[in-house]
Coordinates of C-alpha atoms in Angstrom, one line a residue:
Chain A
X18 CA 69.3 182.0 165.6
X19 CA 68.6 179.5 168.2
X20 CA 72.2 180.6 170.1
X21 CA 70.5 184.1 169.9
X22 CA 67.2 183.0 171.4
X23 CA 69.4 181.1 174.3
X24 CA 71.4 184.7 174.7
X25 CA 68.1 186.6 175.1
X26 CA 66.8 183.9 177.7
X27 CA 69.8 183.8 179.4
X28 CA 70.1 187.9 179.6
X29 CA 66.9 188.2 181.0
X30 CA 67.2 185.1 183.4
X31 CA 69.5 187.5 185.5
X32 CA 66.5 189.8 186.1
X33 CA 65.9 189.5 189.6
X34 CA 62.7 191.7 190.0
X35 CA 61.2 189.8 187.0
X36 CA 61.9 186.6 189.2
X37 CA 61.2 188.3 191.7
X38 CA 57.5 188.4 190.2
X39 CA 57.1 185.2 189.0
X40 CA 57.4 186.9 185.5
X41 CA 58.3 184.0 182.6
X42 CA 58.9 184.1 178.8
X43 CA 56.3 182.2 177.4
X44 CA 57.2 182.8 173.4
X45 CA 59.1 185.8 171.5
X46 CA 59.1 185.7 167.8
X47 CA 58.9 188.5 164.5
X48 CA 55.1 188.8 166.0
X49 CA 55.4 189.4 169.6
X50 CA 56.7 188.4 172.5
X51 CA 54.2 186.3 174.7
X52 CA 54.8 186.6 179.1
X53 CA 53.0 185.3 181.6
X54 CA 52.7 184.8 185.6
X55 CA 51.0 182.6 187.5
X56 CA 49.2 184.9 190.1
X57 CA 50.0 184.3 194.2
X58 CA 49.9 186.7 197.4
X59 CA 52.6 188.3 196.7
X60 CA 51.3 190.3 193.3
X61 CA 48.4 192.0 195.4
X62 CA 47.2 195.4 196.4
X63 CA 45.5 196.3 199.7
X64 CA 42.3 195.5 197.8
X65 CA 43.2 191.8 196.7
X66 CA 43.6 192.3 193.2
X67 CA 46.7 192.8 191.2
X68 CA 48.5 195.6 191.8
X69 CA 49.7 198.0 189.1
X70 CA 53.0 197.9 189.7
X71 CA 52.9 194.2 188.9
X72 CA 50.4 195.0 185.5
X73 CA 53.0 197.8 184.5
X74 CA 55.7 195.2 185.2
X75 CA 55.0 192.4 182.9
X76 CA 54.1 194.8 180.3
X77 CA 57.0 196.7 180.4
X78 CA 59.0 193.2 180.6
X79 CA 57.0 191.8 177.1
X80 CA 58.1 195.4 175.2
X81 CA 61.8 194.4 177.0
X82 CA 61.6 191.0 175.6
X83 CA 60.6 191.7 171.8
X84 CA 62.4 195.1 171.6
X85 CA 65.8 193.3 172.5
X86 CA 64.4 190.1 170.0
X87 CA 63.7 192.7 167.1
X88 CA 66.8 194.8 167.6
X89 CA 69.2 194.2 170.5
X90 CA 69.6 196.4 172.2
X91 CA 66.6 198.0 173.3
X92 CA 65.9 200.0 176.7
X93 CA 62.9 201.9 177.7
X94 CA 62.7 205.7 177.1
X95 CA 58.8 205.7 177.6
X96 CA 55.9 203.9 179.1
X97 CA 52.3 204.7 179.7
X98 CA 49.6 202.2 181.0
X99 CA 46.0 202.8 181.1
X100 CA 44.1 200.1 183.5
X101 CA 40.5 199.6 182.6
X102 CA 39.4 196.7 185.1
X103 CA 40.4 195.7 188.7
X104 CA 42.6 192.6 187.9
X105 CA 41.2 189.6 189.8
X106 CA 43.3 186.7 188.4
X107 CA 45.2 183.8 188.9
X108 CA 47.3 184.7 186.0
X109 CA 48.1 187.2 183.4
X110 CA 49.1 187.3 179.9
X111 CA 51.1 190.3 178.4
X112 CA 51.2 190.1 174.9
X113 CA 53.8 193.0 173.0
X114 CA 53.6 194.1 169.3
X115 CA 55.9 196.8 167.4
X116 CA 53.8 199.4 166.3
X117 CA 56.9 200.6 164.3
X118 CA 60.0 201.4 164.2
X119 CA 62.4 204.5 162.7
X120 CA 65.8 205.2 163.5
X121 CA 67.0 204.8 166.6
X122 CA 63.6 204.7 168.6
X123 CA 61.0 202.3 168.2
X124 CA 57.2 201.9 169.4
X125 CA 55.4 199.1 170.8
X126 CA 51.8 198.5 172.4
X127 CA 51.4 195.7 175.4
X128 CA 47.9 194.3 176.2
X129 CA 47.8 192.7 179.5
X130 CA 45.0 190.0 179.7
X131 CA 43.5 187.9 182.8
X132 CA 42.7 184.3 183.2
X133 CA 39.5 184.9 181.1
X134 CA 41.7 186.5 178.0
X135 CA 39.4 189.9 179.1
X136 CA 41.7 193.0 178.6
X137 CA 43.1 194.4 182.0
X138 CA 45.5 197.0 180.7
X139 CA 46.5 198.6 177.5
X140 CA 50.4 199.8 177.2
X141 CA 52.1 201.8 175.0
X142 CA 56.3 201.8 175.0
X143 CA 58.8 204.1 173.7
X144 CA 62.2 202.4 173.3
X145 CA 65.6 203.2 172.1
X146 CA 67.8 201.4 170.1
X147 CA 71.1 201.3 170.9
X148 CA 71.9 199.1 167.2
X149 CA 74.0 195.7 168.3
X150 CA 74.3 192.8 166.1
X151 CA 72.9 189.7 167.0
X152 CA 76.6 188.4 167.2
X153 CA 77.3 191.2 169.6
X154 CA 74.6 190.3 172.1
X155 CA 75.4 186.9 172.2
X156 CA 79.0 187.4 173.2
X157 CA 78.3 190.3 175.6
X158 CA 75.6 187.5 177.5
X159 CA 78.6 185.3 177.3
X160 CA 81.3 187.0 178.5
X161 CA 78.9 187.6 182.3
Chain B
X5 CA 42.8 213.7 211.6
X6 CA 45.6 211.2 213.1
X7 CA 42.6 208.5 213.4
X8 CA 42.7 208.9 209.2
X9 CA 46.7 208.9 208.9
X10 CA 46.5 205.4 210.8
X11 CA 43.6 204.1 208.8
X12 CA 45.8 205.0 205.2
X13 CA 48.9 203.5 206.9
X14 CA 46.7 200.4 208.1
X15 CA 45.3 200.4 204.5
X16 CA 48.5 200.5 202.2
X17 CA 50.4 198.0 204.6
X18 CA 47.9 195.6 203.0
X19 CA 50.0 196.1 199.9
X20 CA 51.8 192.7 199.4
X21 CA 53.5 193.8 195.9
X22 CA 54.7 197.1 197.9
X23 CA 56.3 195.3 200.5
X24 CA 57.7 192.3 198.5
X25 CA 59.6 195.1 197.2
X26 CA 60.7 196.9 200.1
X27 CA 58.3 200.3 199.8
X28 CA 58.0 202.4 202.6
X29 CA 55.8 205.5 203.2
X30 CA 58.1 208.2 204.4
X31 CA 56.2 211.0 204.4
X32 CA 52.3 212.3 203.3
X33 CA 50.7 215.5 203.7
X34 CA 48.9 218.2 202.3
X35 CA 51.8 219.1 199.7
X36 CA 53.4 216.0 199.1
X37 CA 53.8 212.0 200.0
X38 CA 57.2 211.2 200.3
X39 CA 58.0 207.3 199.6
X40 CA 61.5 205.3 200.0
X41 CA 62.9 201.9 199.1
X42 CA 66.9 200.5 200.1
X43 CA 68.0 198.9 197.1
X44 CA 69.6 195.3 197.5
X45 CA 69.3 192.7 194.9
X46 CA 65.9 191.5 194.5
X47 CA 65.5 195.2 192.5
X48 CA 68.0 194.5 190.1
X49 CA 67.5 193.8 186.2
X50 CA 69.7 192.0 183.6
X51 CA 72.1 195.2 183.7
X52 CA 72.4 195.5 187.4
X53 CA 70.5 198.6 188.1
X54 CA 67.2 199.0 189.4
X55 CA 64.4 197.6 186.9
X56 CA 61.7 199.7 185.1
X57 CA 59.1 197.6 187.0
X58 CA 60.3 198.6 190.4
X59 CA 60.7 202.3 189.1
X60 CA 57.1 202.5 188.0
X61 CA 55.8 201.0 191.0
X62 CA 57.3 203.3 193.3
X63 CA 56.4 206.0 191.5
X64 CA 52.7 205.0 191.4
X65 CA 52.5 204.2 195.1
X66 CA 53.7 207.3 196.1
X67 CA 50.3 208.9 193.7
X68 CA 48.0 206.0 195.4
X69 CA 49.3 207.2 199.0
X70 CA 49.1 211.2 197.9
X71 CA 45.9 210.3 196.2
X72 CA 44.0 208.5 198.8
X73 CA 45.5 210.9 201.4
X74 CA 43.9 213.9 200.1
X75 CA 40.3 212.6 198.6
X76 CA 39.8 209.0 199.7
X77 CA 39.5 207.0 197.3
X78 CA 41.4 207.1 194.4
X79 CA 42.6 204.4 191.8
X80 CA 44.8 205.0 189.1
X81 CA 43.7 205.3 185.4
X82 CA 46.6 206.0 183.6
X83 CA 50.3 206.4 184.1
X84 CA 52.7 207.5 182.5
X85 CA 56.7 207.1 183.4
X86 CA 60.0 208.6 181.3
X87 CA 63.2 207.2 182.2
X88 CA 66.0 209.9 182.2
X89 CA 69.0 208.0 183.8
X90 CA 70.2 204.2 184.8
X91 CA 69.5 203.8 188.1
X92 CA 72.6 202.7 189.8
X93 CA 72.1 203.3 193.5
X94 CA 71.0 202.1 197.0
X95 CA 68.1 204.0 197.5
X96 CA 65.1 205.2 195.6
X97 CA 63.1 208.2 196.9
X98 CA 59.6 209.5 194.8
X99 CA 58.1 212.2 195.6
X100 CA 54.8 212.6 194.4
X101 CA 52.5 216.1 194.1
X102 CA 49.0 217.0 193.2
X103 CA 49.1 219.2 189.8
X104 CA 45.2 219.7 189.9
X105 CA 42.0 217.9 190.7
X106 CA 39.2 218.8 188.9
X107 CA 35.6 216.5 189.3
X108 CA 36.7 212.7 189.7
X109 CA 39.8 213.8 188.0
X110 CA 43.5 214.4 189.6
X111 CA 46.7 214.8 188.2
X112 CA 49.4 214.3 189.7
X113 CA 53.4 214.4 189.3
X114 CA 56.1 211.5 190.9
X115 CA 59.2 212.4 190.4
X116 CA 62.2 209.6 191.4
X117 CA 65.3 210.5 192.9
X118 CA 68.9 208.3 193.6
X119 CA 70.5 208.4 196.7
X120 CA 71.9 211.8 195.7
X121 CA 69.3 213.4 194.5
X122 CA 69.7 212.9 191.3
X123 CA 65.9 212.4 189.6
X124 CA 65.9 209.2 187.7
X125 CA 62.7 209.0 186.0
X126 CA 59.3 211.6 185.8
X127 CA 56.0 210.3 185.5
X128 CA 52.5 211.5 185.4
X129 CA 49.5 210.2 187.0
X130 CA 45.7 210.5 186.0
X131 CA 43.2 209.2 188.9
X132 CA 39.4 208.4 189.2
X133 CA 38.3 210.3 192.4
X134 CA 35.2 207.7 194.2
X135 CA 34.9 210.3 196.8
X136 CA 34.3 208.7 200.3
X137 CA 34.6 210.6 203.4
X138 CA 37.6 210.5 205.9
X139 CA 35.4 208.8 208.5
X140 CA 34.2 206.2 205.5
X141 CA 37.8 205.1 204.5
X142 CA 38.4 204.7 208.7
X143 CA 35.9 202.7 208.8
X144 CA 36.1 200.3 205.5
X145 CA 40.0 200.1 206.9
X146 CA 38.8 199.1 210.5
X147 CA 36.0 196.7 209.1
X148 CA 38.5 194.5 207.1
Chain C
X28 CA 22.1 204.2 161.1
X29 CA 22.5 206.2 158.3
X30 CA 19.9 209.1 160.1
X31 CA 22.7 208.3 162.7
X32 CA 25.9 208.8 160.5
X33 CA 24.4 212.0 158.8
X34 CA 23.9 213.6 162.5
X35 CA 27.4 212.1 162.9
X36 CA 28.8 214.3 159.8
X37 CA 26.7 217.2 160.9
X38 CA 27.7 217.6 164.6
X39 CA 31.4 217.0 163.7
X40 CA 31.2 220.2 160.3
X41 CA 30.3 222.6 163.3
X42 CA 33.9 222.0 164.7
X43 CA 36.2 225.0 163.4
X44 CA 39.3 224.6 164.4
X45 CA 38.8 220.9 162.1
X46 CA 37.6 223.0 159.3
X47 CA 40.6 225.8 159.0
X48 CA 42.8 223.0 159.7
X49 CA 41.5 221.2 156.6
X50 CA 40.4 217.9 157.9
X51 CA 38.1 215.8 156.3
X52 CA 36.2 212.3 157.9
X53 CA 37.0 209.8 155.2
X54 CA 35.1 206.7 156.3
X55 CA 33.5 205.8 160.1
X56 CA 32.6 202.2 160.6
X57 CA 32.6 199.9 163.5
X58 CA 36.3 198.7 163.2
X59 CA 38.1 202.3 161.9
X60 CA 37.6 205.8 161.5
X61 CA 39.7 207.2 158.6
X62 CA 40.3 210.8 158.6
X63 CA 42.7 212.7 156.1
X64 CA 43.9 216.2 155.2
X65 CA 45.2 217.9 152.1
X66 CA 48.3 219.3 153.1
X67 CA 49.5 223.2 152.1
X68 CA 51.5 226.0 153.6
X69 CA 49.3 227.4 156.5
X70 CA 50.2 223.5 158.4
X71 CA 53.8 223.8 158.2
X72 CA 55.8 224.5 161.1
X73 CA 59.5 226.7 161.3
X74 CA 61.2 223.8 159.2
X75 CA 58.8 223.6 156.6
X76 CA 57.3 220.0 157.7
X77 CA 53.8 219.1 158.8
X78 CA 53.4 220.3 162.3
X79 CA 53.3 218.8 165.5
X80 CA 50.2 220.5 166.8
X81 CA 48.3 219.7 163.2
X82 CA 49.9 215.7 163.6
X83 CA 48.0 215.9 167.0
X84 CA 45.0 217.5 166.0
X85 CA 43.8 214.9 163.1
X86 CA 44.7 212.0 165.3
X87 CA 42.7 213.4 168.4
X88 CA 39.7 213.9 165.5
X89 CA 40.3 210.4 164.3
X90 CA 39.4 209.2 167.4
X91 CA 36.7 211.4 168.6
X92 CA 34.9 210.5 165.2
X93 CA 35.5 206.9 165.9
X94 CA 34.8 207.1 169.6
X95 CA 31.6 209.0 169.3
X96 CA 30.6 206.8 166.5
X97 CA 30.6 203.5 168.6
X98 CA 29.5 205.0 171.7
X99 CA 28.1 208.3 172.1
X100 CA 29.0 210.8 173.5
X101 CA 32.9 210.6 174.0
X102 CA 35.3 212.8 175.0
X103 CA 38.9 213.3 175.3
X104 CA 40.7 212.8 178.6
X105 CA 44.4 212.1 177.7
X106 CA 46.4 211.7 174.1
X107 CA 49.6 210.9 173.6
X108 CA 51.2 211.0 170.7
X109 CA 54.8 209.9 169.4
X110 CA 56.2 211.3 166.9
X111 CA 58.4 208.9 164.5
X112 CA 59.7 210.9 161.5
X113 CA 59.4 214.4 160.4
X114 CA 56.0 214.9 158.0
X115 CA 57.1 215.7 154.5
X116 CA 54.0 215.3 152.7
X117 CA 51.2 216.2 151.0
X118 CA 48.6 214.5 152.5
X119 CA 47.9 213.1 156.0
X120 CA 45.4 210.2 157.0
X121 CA 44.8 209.0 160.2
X122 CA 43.0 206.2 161.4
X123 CA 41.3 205.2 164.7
X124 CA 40.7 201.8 166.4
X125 CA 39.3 200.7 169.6
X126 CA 41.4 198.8 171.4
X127 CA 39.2 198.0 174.4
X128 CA 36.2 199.8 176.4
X129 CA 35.4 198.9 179.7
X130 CA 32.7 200.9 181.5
X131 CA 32.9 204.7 181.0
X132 CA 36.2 204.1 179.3
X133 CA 37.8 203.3 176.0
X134 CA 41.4 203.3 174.9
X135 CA 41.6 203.5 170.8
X136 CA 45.3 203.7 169.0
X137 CA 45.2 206.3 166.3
X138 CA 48.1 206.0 163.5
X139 CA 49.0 209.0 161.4
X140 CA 50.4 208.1 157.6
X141 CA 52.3 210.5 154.9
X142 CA 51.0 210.1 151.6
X143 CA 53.4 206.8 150.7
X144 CA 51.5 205.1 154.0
X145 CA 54.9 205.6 156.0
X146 CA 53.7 205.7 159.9
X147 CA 54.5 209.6 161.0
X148 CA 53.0 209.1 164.4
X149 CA 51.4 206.3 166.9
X150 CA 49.5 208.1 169.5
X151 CA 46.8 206.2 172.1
X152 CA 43.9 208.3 173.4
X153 CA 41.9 207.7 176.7
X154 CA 37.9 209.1 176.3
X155 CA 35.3 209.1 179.1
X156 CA 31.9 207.9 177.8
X157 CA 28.7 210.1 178.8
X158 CA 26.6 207.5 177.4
X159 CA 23.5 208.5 175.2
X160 CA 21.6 206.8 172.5
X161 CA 22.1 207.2 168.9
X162 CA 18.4 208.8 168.8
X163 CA 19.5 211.3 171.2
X164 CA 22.5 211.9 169.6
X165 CA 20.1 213.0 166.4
X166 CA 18.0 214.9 168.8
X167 CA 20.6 217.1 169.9
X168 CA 22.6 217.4 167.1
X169 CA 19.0 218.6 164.9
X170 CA 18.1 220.9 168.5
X171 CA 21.0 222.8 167.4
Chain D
X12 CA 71.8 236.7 174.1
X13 CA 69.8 239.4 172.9
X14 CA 70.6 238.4 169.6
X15 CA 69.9 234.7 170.3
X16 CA 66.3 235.9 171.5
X17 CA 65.9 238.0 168.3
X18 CA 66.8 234.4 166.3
X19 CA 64.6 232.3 168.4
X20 CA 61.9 234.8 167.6
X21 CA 62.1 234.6 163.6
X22 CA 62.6 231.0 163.9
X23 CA 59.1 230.4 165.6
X24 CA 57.7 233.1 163.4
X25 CA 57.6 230.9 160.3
X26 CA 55.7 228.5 162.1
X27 CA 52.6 228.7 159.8
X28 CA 50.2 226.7 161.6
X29 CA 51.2 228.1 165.0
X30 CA 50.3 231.9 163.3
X31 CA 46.9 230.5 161.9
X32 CA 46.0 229.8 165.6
X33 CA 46.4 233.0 166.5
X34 CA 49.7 231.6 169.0
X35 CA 52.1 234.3 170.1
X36 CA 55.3 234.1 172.4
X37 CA 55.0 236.2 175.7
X38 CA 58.3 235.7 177.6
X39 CA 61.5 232.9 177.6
X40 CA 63.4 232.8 180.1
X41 CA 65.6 230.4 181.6
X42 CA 62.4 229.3 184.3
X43 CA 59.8 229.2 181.5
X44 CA 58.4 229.6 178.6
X45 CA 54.2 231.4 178.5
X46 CA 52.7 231.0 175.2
X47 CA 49.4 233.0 174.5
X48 CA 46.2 232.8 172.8
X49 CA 43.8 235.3 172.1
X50 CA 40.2 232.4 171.5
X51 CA 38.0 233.1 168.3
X52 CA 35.3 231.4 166.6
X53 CA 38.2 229.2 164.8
X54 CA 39.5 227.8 167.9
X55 CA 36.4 226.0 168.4
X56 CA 34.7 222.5 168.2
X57 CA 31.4 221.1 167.7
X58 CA 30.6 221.8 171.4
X59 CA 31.3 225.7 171.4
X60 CA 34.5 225.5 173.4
X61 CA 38.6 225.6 172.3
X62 CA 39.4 222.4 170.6
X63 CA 41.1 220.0 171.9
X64 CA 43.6 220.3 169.0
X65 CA 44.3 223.6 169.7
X66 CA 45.2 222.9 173.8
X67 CA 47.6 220.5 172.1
X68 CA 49.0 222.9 170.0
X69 CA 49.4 225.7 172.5
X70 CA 51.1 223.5 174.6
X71 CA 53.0 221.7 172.8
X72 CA 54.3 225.1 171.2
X73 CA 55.2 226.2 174.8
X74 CA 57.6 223.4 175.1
X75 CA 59.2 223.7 171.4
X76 CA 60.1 227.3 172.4
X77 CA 61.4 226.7 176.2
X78 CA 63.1 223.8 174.6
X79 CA 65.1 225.3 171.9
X80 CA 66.0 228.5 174.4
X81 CA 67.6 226.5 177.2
X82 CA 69.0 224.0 174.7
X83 CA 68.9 224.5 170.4
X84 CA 67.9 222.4 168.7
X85 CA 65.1 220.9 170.7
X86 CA 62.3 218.6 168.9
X87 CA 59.1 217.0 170.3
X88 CA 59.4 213.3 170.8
X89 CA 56.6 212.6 172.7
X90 CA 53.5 214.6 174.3
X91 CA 50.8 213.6 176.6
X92 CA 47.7 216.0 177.5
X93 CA 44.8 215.4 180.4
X94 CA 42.1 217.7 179.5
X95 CA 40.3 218.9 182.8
X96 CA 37.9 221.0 181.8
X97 CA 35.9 222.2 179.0
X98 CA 38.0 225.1 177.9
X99 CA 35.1 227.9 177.7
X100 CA 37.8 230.8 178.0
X101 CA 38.5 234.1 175.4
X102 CA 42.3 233.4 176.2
X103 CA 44.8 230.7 176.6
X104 CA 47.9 230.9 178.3
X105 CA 50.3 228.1 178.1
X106 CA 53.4 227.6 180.5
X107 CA 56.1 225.6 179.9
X108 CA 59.1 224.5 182.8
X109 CA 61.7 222.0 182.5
X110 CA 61.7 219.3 184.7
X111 CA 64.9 217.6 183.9
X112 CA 67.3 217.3 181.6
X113 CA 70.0 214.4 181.0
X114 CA 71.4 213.5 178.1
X115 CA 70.2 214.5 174.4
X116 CA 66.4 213.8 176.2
X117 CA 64.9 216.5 178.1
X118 CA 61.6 216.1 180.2
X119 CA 59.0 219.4 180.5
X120 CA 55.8 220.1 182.0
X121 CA 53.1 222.5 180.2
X122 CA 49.9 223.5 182.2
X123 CA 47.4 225.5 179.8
X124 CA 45.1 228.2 182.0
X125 CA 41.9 229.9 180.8
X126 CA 41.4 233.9 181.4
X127 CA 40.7 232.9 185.1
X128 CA 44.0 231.5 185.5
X129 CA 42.3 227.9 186.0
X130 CA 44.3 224.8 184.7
X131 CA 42.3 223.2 181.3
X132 CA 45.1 220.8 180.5
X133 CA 48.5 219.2 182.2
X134 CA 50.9 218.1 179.6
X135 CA 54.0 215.7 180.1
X136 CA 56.6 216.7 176.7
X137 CA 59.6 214.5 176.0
X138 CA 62.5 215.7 173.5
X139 CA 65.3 215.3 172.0
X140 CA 68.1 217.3 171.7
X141 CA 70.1 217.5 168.5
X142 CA 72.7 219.8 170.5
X143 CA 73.9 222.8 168.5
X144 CA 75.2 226.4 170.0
X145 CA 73.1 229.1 170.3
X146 CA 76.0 231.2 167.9
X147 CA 75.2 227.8 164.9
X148 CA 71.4 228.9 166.1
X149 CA 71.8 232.5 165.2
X150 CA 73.4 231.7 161.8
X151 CA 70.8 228.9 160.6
X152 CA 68.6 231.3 160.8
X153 CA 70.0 234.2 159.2
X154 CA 70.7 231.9 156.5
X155 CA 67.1 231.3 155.2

């Protein structure tokens, strides 16, 4: 399990946008996958908050994160963020949780949080699964 | 009318998140806004192509610049993006047109094409309409 | 409260597309809204399963019961609604949570079940809040 | 083709739910689908106008049968509606285009009008497509 944990870091180390953002793993287990980024210039709109791309980014990158934890591998088919507050933050939290799953497609919601742990966004994800073993991943992120 | 164009290009080149990632108003008028990115790395996800994140946020600046552009100001609510194809190329181009406004309300439609025209994702956009006057967003812009 | 739940119950019997659709409010409290529906021939679709439109309607109830329970009056802007597995059953239940309201807004989740609790559909609503008090609600509800 | 149509037809005409809203097929062709409603006293909800169920359903029904003409068999994966207006209308029409199509997913766009010809509702429908030829389509449904 632990080589399979290194696999997934090491995948989505070669995100560039994610990096890019300043977008890190903070934890992925059976529960949810936990990603956070410490707020700078860079992430804002021309109204000094957040921007949206940047809210729709982490999320989408949380769902990426479990989706390919619980069932590599997973790529986005769907995503829909509502934004209830302007995000004025020095950093966020995106926190992703499998609604459920059936066949080939499964369903997650991501709440993106501010400093304060007040709700910014709420996300929902449609995924599909393209069904890999674990064993699979790990020596497709291997053979880069 | 020009004096407003100038003010909305002022406004959006505020956007740090939209030009850390290389966003570029093309084209907005009554119709449509027209928005372009050239690809090079700092797009890229795990698989090489252009990541969700920088889809999305194309798409949605192209409904902020449409949006603000035809009843100043508008802030998105909710969006909604559906991923059709991997998008391996060296330029994005979204295109983004009202579907109806109705009260505070607007719809609107962003569709994202390749470099050949191929459309790569289609989203939906709901805004919140504060309704300011042409002469009001000029002057917010100019007193910043 | 309870001359508050009774107006609830009454203003929600008067809708009749609920009624010939066979939906019933189970249960309305501050964290859920349960709503459920005997199933029979007239909610069948071509290939004899529970049909979309029905799936729809009884979430979109679940949360306006739950939504203009905890703060009315509330109404629909956008649903969405994914559907998992096809709906061979006899029975339907759907229940409604909040998952955050900010100012005029509140997002709720709704999940529709078969009759073995299998998830059929997640779906995520969006309401706009025309806030009233719960004595005004009973005012105009009993003015009708 | 003719024979095709005549299939399609008796397909949708066992959709039980669809018939107890009073929801008949107008035209198909390879541009659209338009989906009517003739608005009752069933069709309505607590506040005297068409449920929001029933929008749903009318659109969503527009998108099933443009769906399975350009490409049997076609079934809803995901739907999205914005309500715009209260729908206080003796008729709904429903029009359903394809925006794109790639893969077994295809992506269409449903407006729903009231007898004025003003938009209620813009819907955003995702499906898949279990691909099957129309001649397989024909003789499915001659089998029942």
């Amino acid at each position: 399990m632990t080589e399979f944990i290194d696999a997934l870091h090491t995948f989505f180390k070669a995100d560039k946008y994610v990096e890019a953002s300043n977008i890190k793993i903070e934890e992925v287990n059976e529960e949810e996958a936990v990603i956070v980024a410490d707020i700078d210039e860079r992430h804002l709109n021309a109204n000094g908050c957040v921007q949206g791309g940047m809210l729709y980014t982490i999320a989408d990158f949380a769902f990426a994160v479990l989706g390919n934890y619980l069932h590599p591998s997973t790529v986005t088919q769907t995503g829909q963020i509502t934004y209830l507050r302007p995000a004025f933050t020095k950093r966020l939290k995106a926190v992703a949780k499998e609604k459920e799953r059936a066949g080939h497609c499964t369903v997650c919601e991501t709440v993106v949080y501010d400093e304060n742990d007040k709700v910014l966004c709420v996300c929902s994800f449609n995924g599909f699964i393209k069904e890999i073993t674990k064993q699979e991943f790990i020596e497709r992120v291997n053979k880069r």
